[in-house]
Structures are given as C-alpha cells and as structure tokens.
Tab-separated table of C-alpha atoms and ligand atoms in Angstrom:
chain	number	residue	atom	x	y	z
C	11	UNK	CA	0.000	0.000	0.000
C	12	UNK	CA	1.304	3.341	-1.178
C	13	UNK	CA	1.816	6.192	1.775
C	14	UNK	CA	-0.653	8.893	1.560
C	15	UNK	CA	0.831	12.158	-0.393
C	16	UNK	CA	1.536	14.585	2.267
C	17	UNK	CA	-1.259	17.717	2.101
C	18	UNK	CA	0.043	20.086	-0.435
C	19	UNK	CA	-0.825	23.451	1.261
C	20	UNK	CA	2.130	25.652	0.488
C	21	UNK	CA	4.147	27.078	3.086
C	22	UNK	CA	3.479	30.625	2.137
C	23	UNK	CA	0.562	31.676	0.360
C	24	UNK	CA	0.985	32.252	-3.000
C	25	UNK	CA	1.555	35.401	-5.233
C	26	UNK	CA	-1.669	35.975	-6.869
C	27	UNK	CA	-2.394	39.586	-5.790
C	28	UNK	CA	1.172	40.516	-6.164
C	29	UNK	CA	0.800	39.038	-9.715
C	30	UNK	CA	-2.607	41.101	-10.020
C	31	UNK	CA	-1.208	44.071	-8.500
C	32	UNK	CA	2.101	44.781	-10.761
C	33	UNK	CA	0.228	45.366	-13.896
C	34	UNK	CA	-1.873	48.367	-12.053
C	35	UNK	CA	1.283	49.232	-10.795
C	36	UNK	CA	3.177	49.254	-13.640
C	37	UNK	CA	0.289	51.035	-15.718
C	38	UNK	CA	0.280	54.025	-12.898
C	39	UNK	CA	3.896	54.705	-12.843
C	40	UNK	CA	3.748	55.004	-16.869
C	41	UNK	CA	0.947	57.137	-16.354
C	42	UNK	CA	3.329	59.950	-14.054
C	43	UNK	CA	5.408	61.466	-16.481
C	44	UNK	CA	8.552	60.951	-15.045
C	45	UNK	CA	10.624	62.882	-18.282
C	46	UNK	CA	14.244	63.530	-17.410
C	47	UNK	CA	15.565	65.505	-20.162
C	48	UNK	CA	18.749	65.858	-18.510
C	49	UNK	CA	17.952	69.226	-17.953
C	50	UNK	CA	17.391	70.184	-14.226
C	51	UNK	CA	15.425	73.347	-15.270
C	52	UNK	CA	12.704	71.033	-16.950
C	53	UNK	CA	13.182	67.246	-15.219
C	54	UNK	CA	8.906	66.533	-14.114
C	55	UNK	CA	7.168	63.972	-12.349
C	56	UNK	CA	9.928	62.490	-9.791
C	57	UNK	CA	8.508	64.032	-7.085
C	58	UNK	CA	5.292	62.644	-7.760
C	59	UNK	CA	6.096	59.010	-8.352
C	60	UNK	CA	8.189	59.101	-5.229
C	61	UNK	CA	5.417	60.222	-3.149
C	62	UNK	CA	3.057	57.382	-5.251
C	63	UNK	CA	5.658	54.863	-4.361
C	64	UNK	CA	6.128	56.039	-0.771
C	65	UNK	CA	2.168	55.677	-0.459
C	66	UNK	CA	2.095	52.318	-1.854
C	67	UNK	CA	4.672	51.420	0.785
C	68	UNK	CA	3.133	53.395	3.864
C	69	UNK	CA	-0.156	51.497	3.071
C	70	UNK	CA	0.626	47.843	4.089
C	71	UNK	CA	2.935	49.282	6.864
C	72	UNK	CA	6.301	50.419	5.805
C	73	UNK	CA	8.186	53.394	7.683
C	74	UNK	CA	9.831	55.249	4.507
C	75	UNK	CA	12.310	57.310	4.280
C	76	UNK	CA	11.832	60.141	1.278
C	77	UNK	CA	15.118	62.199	0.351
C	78	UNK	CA	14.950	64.857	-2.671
C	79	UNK	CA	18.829	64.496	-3.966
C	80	UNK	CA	20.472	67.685	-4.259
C	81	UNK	CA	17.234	69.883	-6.229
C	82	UNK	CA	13.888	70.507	-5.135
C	83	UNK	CA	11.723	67.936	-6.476
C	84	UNK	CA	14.255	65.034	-7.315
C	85	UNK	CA	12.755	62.369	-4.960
C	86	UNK	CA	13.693	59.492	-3.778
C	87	UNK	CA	12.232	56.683	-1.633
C	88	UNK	CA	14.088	54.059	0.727
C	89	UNK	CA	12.201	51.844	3.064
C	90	UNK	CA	13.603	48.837	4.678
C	91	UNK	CA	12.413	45.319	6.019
C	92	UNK	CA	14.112	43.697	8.691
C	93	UNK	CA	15.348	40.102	7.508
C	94	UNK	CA	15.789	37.000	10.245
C	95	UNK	CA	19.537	36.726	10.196
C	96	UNK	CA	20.699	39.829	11.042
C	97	UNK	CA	24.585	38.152	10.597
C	98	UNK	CA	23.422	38.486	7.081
C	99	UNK	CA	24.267	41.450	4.736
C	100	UNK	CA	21.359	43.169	3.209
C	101	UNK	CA	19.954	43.333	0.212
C	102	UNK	CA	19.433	46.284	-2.221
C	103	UNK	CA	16.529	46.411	-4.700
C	104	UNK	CA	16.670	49.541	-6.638
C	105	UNK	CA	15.464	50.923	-9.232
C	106	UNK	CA	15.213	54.422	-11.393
C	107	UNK	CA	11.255	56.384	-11.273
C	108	UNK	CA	12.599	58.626	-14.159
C	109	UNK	CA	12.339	58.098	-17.827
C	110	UNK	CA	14.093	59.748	-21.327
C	111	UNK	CA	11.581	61.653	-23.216
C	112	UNK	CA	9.137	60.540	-25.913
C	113	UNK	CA	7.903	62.287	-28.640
C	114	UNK	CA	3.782	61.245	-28.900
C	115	UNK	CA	3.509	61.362	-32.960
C	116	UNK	CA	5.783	58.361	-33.487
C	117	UNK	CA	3.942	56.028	-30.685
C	118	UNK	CA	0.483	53.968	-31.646
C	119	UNK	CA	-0.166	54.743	-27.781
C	120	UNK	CA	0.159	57.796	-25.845
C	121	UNK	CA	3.778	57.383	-24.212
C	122	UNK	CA	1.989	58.136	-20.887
C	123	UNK	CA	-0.859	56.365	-21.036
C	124	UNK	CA	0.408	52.907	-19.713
C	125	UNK	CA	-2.287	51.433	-21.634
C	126	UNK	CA	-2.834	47.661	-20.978
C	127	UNK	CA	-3.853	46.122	-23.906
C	128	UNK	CA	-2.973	43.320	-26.647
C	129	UNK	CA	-1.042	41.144	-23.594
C	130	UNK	CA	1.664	44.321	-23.301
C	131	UNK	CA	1.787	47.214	-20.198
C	132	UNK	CA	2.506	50.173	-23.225
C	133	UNK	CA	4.389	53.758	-22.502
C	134	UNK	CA	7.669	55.438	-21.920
C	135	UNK	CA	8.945	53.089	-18.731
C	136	UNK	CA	7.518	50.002	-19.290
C	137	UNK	CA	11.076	48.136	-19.709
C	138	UNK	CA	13.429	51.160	-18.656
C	139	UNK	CA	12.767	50.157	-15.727
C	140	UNK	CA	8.817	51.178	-14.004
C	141	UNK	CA	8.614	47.160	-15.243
C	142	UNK	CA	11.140	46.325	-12.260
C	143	UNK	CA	9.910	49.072	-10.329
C	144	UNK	CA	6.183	47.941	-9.997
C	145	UNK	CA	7.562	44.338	-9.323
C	146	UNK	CA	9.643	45.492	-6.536
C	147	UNK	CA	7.109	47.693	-5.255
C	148	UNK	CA	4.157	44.992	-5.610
C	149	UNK	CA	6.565	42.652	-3.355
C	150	UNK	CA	7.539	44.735	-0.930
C	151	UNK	CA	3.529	44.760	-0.737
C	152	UNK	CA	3.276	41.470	-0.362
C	153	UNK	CA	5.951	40.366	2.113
C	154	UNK	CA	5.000	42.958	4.084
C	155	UNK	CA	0.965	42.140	3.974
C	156	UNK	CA	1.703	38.365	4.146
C	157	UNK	CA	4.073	38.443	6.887
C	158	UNK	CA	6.815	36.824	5.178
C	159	UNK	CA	9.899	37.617	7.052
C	160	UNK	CA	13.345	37.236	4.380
C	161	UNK	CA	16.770	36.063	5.549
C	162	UNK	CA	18.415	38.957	5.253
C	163	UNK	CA	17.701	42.787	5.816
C	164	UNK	CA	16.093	44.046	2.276
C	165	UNK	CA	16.300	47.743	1.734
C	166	UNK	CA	14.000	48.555	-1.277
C	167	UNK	CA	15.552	51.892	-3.132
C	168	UNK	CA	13.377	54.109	-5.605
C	169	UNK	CA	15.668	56.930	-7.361
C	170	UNK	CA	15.889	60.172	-9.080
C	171	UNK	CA	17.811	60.680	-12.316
C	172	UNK	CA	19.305	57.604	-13.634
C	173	UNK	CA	18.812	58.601	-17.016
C	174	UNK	CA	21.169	61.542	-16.902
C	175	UNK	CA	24.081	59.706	-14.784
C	176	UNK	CA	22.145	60.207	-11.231
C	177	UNK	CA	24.177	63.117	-9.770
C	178	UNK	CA	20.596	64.190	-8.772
C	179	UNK	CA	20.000	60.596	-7.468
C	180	UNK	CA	21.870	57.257	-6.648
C	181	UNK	CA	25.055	59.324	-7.329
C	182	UNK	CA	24.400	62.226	-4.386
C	183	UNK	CA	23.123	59.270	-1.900
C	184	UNK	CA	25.761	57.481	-1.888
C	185	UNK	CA	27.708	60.618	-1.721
C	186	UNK	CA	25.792	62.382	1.320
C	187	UNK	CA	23.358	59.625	2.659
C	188	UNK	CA	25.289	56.714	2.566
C	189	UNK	CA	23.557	55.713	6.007
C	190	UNK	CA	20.148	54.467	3.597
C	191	UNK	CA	22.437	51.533	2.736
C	192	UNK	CA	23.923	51.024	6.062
C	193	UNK	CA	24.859	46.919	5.725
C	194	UNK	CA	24.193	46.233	2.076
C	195	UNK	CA	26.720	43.574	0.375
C	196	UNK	CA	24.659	43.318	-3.068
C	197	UNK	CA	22.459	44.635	-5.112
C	198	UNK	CA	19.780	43.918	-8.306
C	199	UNK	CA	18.818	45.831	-10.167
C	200	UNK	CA	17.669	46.462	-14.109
C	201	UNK	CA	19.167	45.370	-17.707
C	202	UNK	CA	19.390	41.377	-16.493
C	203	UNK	CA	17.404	38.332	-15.777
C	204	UNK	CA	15.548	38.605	-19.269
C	205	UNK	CA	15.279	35.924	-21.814
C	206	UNK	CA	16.211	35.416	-24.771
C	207	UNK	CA	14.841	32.559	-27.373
C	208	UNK	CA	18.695	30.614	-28.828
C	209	UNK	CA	17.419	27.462	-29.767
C	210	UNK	CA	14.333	25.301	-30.583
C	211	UNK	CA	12.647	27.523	-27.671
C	212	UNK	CA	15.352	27.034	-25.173
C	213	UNK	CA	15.410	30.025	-23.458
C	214	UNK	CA	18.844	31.930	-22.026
C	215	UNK	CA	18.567	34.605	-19.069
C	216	UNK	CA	20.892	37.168	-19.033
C	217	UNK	CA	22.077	38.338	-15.689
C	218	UNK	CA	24.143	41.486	-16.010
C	219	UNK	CA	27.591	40.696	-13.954
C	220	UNK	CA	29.262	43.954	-15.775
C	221	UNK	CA	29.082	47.331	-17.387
C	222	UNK	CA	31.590	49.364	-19.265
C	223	UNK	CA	32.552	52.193	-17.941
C	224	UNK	CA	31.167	56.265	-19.202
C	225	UNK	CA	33.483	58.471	-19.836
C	226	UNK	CA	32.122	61.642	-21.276
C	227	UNK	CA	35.339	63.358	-22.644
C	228	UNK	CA	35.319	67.083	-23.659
C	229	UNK	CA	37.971	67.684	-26.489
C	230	UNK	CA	39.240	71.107	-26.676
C	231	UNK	CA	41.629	72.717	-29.329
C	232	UNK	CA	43.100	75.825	-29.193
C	233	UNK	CA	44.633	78.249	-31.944
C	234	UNK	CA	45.202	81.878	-33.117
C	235	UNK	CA	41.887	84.033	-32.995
C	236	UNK	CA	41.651	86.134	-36.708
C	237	UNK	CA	39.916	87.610	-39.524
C	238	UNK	CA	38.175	84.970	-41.624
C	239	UNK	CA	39.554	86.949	-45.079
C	240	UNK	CA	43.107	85.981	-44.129
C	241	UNK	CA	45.266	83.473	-44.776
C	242	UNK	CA	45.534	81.266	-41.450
C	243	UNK	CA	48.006	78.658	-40.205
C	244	UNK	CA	46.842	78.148	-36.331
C	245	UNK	CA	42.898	77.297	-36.610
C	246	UNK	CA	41.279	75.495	-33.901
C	247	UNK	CA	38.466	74.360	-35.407
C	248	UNK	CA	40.680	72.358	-38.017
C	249	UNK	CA	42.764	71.374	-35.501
C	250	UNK	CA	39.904	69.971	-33.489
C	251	UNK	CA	37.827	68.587	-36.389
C	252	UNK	CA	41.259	66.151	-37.671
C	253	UNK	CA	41.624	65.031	-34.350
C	254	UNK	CA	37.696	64.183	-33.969
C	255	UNK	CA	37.760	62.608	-37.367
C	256	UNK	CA	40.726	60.146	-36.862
C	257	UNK	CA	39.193	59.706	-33.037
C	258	UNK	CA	35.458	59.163	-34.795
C	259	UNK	CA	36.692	56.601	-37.591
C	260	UNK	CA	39.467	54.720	-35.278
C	261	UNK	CA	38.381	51.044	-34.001
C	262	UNK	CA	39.726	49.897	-30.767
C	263	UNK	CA	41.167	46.322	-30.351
C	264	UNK	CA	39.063	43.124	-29.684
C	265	UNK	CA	38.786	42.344	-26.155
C	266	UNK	CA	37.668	39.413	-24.753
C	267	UNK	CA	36.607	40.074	-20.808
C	268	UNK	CA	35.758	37.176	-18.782
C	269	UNK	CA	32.191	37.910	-18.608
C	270	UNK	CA	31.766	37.527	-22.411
C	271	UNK	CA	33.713	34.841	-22.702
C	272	UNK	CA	31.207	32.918	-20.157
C	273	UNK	CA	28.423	34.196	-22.215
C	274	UNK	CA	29.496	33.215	-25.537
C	275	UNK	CA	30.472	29.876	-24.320
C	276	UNK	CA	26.930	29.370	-22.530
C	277	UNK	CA	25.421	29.743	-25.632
C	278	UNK	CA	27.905	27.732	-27.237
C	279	UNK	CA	27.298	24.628	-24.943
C	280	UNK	CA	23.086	25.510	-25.451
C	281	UNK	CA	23.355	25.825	-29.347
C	282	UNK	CA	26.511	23.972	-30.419
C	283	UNK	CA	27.314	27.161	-32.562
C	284	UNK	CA	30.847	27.036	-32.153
C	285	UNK	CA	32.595	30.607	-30.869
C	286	UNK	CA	35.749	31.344	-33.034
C	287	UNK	CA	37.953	33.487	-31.055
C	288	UNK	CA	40.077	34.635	-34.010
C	289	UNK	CA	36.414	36.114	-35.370
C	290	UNK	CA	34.334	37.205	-32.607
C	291	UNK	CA	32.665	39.622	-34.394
C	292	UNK	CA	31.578	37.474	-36.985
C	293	UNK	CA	30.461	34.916	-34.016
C	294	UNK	CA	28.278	37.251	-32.552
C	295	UNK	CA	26.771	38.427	-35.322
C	296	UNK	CA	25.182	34.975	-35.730
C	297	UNK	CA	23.436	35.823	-32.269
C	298	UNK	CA	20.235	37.844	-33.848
C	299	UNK	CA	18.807	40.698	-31.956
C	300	UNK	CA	20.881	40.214	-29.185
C	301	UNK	CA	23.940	41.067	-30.907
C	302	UNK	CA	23.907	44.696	-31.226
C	303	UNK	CA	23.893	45.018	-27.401
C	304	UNK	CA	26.559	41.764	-27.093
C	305	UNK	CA	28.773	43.413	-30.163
C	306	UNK	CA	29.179	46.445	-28.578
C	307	UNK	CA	30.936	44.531	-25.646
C	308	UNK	CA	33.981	43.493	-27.360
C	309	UNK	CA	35.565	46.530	-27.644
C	310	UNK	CA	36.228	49.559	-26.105
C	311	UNK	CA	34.058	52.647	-28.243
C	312	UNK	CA	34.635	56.882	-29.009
C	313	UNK	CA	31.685	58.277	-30.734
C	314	UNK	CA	31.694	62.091	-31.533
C	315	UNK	CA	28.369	63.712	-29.871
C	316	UNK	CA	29.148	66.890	-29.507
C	317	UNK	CA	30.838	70.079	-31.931
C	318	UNK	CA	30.990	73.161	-30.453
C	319	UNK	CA	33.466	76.371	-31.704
C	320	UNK	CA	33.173	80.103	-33.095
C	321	UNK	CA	30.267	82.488	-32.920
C	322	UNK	CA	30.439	84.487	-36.332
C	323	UNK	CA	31.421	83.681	-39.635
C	324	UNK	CA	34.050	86.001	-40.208
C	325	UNK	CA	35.696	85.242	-37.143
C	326	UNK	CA	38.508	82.550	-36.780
C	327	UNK	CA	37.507	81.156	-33.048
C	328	UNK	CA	40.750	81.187	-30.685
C	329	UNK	CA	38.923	77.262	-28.803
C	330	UNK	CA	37.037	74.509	-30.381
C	331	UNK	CA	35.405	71.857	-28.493
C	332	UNK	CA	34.034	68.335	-29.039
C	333	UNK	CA	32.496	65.848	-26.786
C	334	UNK	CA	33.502	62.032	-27.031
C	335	UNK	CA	31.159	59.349	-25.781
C	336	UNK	CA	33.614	56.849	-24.599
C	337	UNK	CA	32.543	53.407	-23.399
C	338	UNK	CA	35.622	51.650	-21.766
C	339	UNK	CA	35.855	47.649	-20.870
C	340	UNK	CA	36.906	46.615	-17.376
C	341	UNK	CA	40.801	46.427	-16.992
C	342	UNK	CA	41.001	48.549	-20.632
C	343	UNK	CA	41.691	52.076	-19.046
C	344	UNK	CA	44.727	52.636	-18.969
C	345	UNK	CA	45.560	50.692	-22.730
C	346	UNK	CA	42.565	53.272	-23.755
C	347	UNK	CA	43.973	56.198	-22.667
C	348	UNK	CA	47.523	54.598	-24.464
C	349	UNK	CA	45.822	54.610	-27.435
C	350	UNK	CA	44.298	58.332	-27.298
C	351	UNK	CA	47.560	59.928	-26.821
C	352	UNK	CA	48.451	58.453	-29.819
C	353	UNK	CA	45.569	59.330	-31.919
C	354	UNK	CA	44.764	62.837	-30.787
C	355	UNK	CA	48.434	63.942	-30.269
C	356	UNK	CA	49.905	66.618	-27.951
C	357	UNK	CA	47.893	69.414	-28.908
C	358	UNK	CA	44.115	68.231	-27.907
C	359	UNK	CA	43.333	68.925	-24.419
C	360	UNK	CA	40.915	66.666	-22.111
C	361	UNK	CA	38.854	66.723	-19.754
C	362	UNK	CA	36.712	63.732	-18.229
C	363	UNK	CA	33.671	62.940	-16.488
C	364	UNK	CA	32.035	59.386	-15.806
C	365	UNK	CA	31.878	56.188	-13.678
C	366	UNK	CA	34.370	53.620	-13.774
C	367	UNK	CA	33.398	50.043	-15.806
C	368	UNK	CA	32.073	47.380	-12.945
C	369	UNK	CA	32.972	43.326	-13.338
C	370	UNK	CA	32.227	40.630	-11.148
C	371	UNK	CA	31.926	36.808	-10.987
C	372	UNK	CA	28.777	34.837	-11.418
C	373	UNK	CA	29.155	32.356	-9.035
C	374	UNK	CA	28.164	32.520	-4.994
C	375	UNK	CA	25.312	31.893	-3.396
C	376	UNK	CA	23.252	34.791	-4.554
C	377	UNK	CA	23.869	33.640	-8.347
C	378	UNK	CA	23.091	30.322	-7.037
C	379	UNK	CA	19.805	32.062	-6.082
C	380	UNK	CA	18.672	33.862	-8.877
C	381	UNK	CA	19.693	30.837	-10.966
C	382	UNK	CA	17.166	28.306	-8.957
C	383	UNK	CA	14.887	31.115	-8.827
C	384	UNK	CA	14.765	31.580	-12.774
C	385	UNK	CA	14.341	27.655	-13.308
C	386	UNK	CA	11.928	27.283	-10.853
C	387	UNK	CA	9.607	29.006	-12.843
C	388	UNK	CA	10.923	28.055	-16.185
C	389	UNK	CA	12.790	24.718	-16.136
C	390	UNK	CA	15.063	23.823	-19.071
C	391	UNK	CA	16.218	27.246	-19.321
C	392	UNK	CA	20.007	28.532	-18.632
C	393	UNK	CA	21.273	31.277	-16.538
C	394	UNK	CA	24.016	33.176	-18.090
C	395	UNK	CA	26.557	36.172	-16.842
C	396	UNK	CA	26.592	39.161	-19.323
C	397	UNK	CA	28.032	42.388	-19.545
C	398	UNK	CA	25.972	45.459	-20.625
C	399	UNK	CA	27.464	48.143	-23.032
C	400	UNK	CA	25.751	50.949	-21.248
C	401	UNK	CA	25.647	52.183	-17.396
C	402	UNK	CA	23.163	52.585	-14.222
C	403	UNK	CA	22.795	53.435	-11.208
C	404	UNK	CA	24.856	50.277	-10.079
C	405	UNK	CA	27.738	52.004	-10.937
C	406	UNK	CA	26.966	54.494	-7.868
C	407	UNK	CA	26.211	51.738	-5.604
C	408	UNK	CA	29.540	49.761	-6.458
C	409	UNK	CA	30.960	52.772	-4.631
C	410	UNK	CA	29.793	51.354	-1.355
C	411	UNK	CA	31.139	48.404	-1.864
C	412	UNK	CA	28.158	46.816	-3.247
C	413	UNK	CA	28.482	43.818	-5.410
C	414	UNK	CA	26.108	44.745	-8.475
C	415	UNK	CA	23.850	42.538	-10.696
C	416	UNK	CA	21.447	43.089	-13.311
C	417	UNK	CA	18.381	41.087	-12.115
C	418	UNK	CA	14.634	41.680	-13.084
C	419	UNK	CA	13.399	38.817	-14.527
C	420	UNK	CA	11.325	38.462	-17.682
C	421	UNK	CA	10.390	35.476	-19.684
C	422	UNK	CA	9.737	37.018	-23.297
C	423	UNK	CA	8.343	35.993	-26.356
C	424	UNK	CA	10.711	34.445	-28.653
C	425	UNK	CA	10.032	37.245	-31.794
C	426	UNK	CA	10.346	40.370	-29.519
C	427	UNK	CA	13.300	42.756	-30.232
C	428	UNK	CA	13.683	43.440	-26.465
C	429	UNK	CA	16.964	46.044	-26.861
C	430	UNK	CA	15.348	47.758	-29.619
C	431	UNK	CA	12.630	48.623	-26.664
C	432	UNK	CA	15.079	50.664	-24.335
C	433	UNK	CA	14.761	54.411	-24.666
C	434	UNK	CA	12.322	53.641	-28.026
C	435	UNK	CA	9.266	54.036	-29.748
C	436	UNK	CA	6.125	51.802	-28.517
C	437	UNK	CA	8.407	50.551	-25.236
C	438	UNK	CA	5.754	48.158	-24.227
C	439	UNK	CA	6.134	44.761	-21.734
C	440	UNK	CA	4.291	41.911	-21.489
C	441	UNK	CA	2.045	41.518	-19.083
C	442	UNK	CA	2.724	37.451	-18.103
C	443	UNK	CA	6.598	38.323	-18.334
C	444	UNK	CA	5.982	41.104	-15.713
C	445	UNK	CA	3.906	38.138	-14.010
C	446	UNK	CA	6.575	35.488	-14.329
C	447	UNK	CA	8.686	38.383	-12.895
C	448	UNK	CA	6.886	38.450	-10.018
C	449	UNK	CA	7.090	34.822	-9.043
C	450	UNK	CA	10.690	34.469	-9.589
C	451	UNK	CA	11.591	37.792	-7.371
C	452	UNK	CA	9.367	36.616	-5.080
C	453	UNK	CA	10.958	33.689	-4.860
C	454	UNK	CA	14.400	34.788	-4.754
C	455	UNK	CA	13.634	37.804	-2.044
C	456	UNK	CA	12.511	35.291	0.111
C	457	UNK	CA	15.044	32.659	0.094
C	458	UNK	CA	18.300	34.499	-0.922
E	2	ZN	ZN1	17.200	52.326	-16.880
C-alpha cells in the first residue's frame, strides 16, 4: 500500500495579488510622467512618483524614508524590512522612477498612457525600468501584507535621475546619505534576468555581472583668434575637427573580458554554434537581436556627440570643443587612454567625467539564487553572466562596496526585439513576463 501524499498546502501563500497588483502598478507609474531631459530646469514627475511609491509602501505598513537628492523635487524613496539573520548582509533592490523623453507622434499609444492592452503594459517606462519598479514595489507589498519575514535585511531603493548619470540621485546618496544603505553587500537591479529565445525555444537569461565604464570626454583645441579673409596657419576648429575625425573613424582592439567569454560559451554549450575566437565579431553576429547590445561589448568605443566652436562667420575662433562618448571595458583604461595619446596627439586637451566600468563573478550563493529562482519558474532554461554596453545606477552603488547585478526577470516571447525597446518608440512589456517576474523575485527575495 502506497503512503498517503503529504497535504500540499504551500508554506506561504501564493503570489496571486502581487501578480494582479504589478500590472496596475506598472500602468500608474507610466501614467506619471517621469521625463528627465537631462535638464534640471525642466526634469517633471519624480517628485510625484516618489510620493506614489512612498504611499504604496506606507499602506501595508512600511516606515519610509523620502530624500529629494540635491534639487527641489528630485525624490527618492528608501524603506527597509528587517530580515531573520541579522549576521546576514542586506539586500538592495533599486530601481530608477525617471524616464528619457518621448515624442507622442511616433507612438500607436500615448507614451503616458500605460495602456494595458494586446497582452503588453505600453508607454515610456515600461522596460526602462517602471517594469522592475512595480515588481519590486508589488513585493515589498506582499511580504510585508503576508508576513513573510526574508533572511536577510532588504532595503527597497526608488531613485531620481538615472537617465542623466544620477548626480541628482543614486550618485548624491551614496555621496551624502550613505547611512540608507547602512549593511548592504549586493544589489539587483535592471538590464538582467531577461530571456532570450537561442534554440528550438530554449530560453537563455541574461544576468548582467558587468558594465563598461562612461566616460564623457570634452575635447578642446586651441589656436590663433583672426579675420576669416586671411590666410591662417593656427585654426582650432581644423585642428579639433582632424583630431575628432581620426578619433570618430578609429576602431579599438578586440577584447575578450571574462564575462563575455562565459556568455558566448553558454550559448555555445546551449546551441553547439561554435565561438571562433580569431572572429568574434563574426560569431556574434550569428546571435540575432541580441547582438547589437553583445557586439558592442567586445571593444572599447569613441563616438563624436558633440561640436561646439566660433560664434560668427568672419571670425577665426581662438577654442574649439568636441564631446567624445567613450565606453571603456573593465581592466582597458589605462591601454585606452595609451591609445588616445596616440591618436589625438599633444595638442588636444581633455577633460573627463564618468563612472568607472564594474565586473564581477557569477558564481556565490546569490547567483546560485537567482539561478534556482529563474528555473523554478521556467525549467530547461540557462542562466548566463553578461556584460551590458551601457551604465546605471549600479555604478553608484559599487561605490559602497556593493556587489552589483542586473536582475529583473522576464520570460519574453521568442520574436520580440527586447533592446530595440530601451529608450524607443512603442516601449511596451508583457504583461505574463511582468507576471513570471513576479514569481521568480518573489521567490528569490525570500530565500536568498
Ligand atoms: Zn534604466
């Protein structure tokens, strides 16, 4: 005679309203316009998403803490529950309220409308990042509500001005209230734990374990002021405009960093697709979508943004100035800076601003976690360490100390260009990835 199954009743009770609960709160937060221009003079909406959040929070019986960072209305939100093991570090689970602007004509939706319909959560937000923010916010809700008491101390962070390098946000807390993340020892956070479709439906989740570094470089050039009419030996703007054109058309070596190596051979061992190391370009290119964000990862990048010099025709300008957008590998600085002495020469001045690139290992418990978490909820897929060719707020936190990770979980349709969405027209998410989302945090928040 066979035992009797033991009763099934789970040991917490499950995440239905949490599941309910992020698509509302998803929808709202698209609905605040949260446009940061980049602009202090005409950043809206922070404020008022941080109080929204802050509410949300207040409701099922946080304390919060709300901070504006450095201007009047730049608001941010911190509230904190108390884990079991207080030998434990704490977590951090942040995320950015603002978003870049959106111009209404091009979108089939109103950007701000966080219309739900056709299976996606539409407007400016949705997947940069009020996607991760509602999840967050919707389990902080439910632990909270349900009583569900994680391991360790999790301090749920909800920030100002990501999208113009957060010196109005993560940036000036860690700076001046560095007591908000008293204890933390990692952090999650966006651009990670999304899928993406490599092989008869096998799905891959990429968890962000690195970013390049930002370094915003002004170029300046300077020469002999003079009459346009005259013959001229000493002009800036030339000067400048050579130096930006062998800077603009120069390609920087191949580098493979550890983190893409363990990506490219994780889809190797998934696909078979063999990874040729004398041709990694032409390797990822075989990737699809993904490989405009994974391309842009093997090797360090100047683009020209920025011209600025003279003020009338007739008049040879004494400075000229450019601005480089320079995206630098871990471990590359130094070779990178090597290599612009070489191609601007002695006579270009520069100046820098920007945040160091971040690397770290995917292995330890916590990667352990968000691994079982991941295929818990979708078994048969992979988990697999990436590095992103862009920057957040992690880069800010790292400064603490904080071990970084790019971890908000979506499980998304095979066809969907998911990069393509970031800072672009019709940014839209689906609804049962925000759901699956939702499990798999809630999940991992409890057990990690
Ligand atoms: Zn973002």
């Amino acid at each position: 005679m066979t035992a009797p199954l033991p009763p099934t009743t789970p040991d917490v009770p499950d995440t239905s309203l949490a599941e309910e609960e992020v698509v509302t709160l998803a929808s709202e937060l698209i609905r605040i316009d949260t446009t940061n221009t980049g602009d202090p003079d005409t950043v809206v909406g922070e404020r008022a998403a941080a109080e929204y959040v802050a509410e949300k929070l207040a409701e099922v019986g946080y304390e919060t803490t709300y901070v504006e960072s450095g201007a009047p209305g730049r608001g941010n939100v911190v509230a904190r529950l108390a884990g079991s093991d207080p030998s434990r570090g704490a977590l951090l689970v942040h995320g950015h309220l603002d978003v870049v602007p959106a111009d209404a004509s091009e979108w089939s939706v109103h950007p701000f409308s966080g219309a739900v319909q056709d299976g996606y959560v539409w407007g400016r937000g949705a997947v940069d990042m009020k996607d991760m923010v509602a999840m967050s916010l919707a389990l902080a809700r439910r632990l909270k509500r349900d009583g569900i008491q994680p391991k360790r101390d999790i301090i749920f962070a909800f920030l100002a001005d990501e999208e113009a390098g957060g010196h109005y946000g993560a940036q000036w807390l860690v700076e001046n209230r560095p007591d908000l993340f008293e204890g933390a020892t990692e952090a999650i956070s966006e651009v990670g734990g999304f899928s993406i479709t490599v092989k008869d439906g096998v799905r891959a989740y990429l968890i962000e374990t690195a970013e390049k570094g930002i370094a915003w470089m002004t170029l300046r050039a300077r020469g002999r002021a003079g009459h346009g009419s005259m013959v001229h030996d000493d002009n800036a703007v030339t000067k400048l405009t050579e130096a930006v054109t062998r800077l603009g058309t120069h390609r920087f070596p191949i580098v493979l960093t550890d983190s893409v190596r363990d990506f490219l051979h994780g889809i190797s061992d998934i696909t078979g697709f063999t990874v040729d190391e004398d041709d990694l370009e032409g390797s990822v290119a075989k990737l699809g979508n993904i490989a405009r964000m994974i391309g842009a990862t093997l090797r360090d990048t100047a683009n020209p943004t920025m011209l600025k010099a003279g003020y009338k025709s007739n008049v040879i300008p004494s400075v000229a100035e450019a601005t480089v957008d320079c995206r630098i590998l871990p471990g590359r600085q130094e070779a990178f800076e090597r290599e612009l002495d070489e191609i601007l020469g002695p006579d270009i001045e520069r100046e820098w601003v920007g945040l160091p690139p971040l690397e770290t290992t995917f292995d330890g418990a916590l990667v352990d976690h968000m691994t079982a978490s991941i295929l818990a909820e979708d078994p048969g897929a992979k988990a697999l360490p990436y590095m992103l060719s862009g920057g957040t707020d992690a880069k800010s936190f790292a400064q603490l100390g904080i071990r970084c990770f790019g971890y908000a979980p979506l499980r998304l349709p095979a066809d969907l260009d998911f990069s393509a969405l970031f800072h672009g027209v019709d940014e839209r998410v689906p609804v049962d990835a925000l759901q699956f989302g939702t499990r798999v945090l809630d999940r991992f928040l409890r057990n990690c």
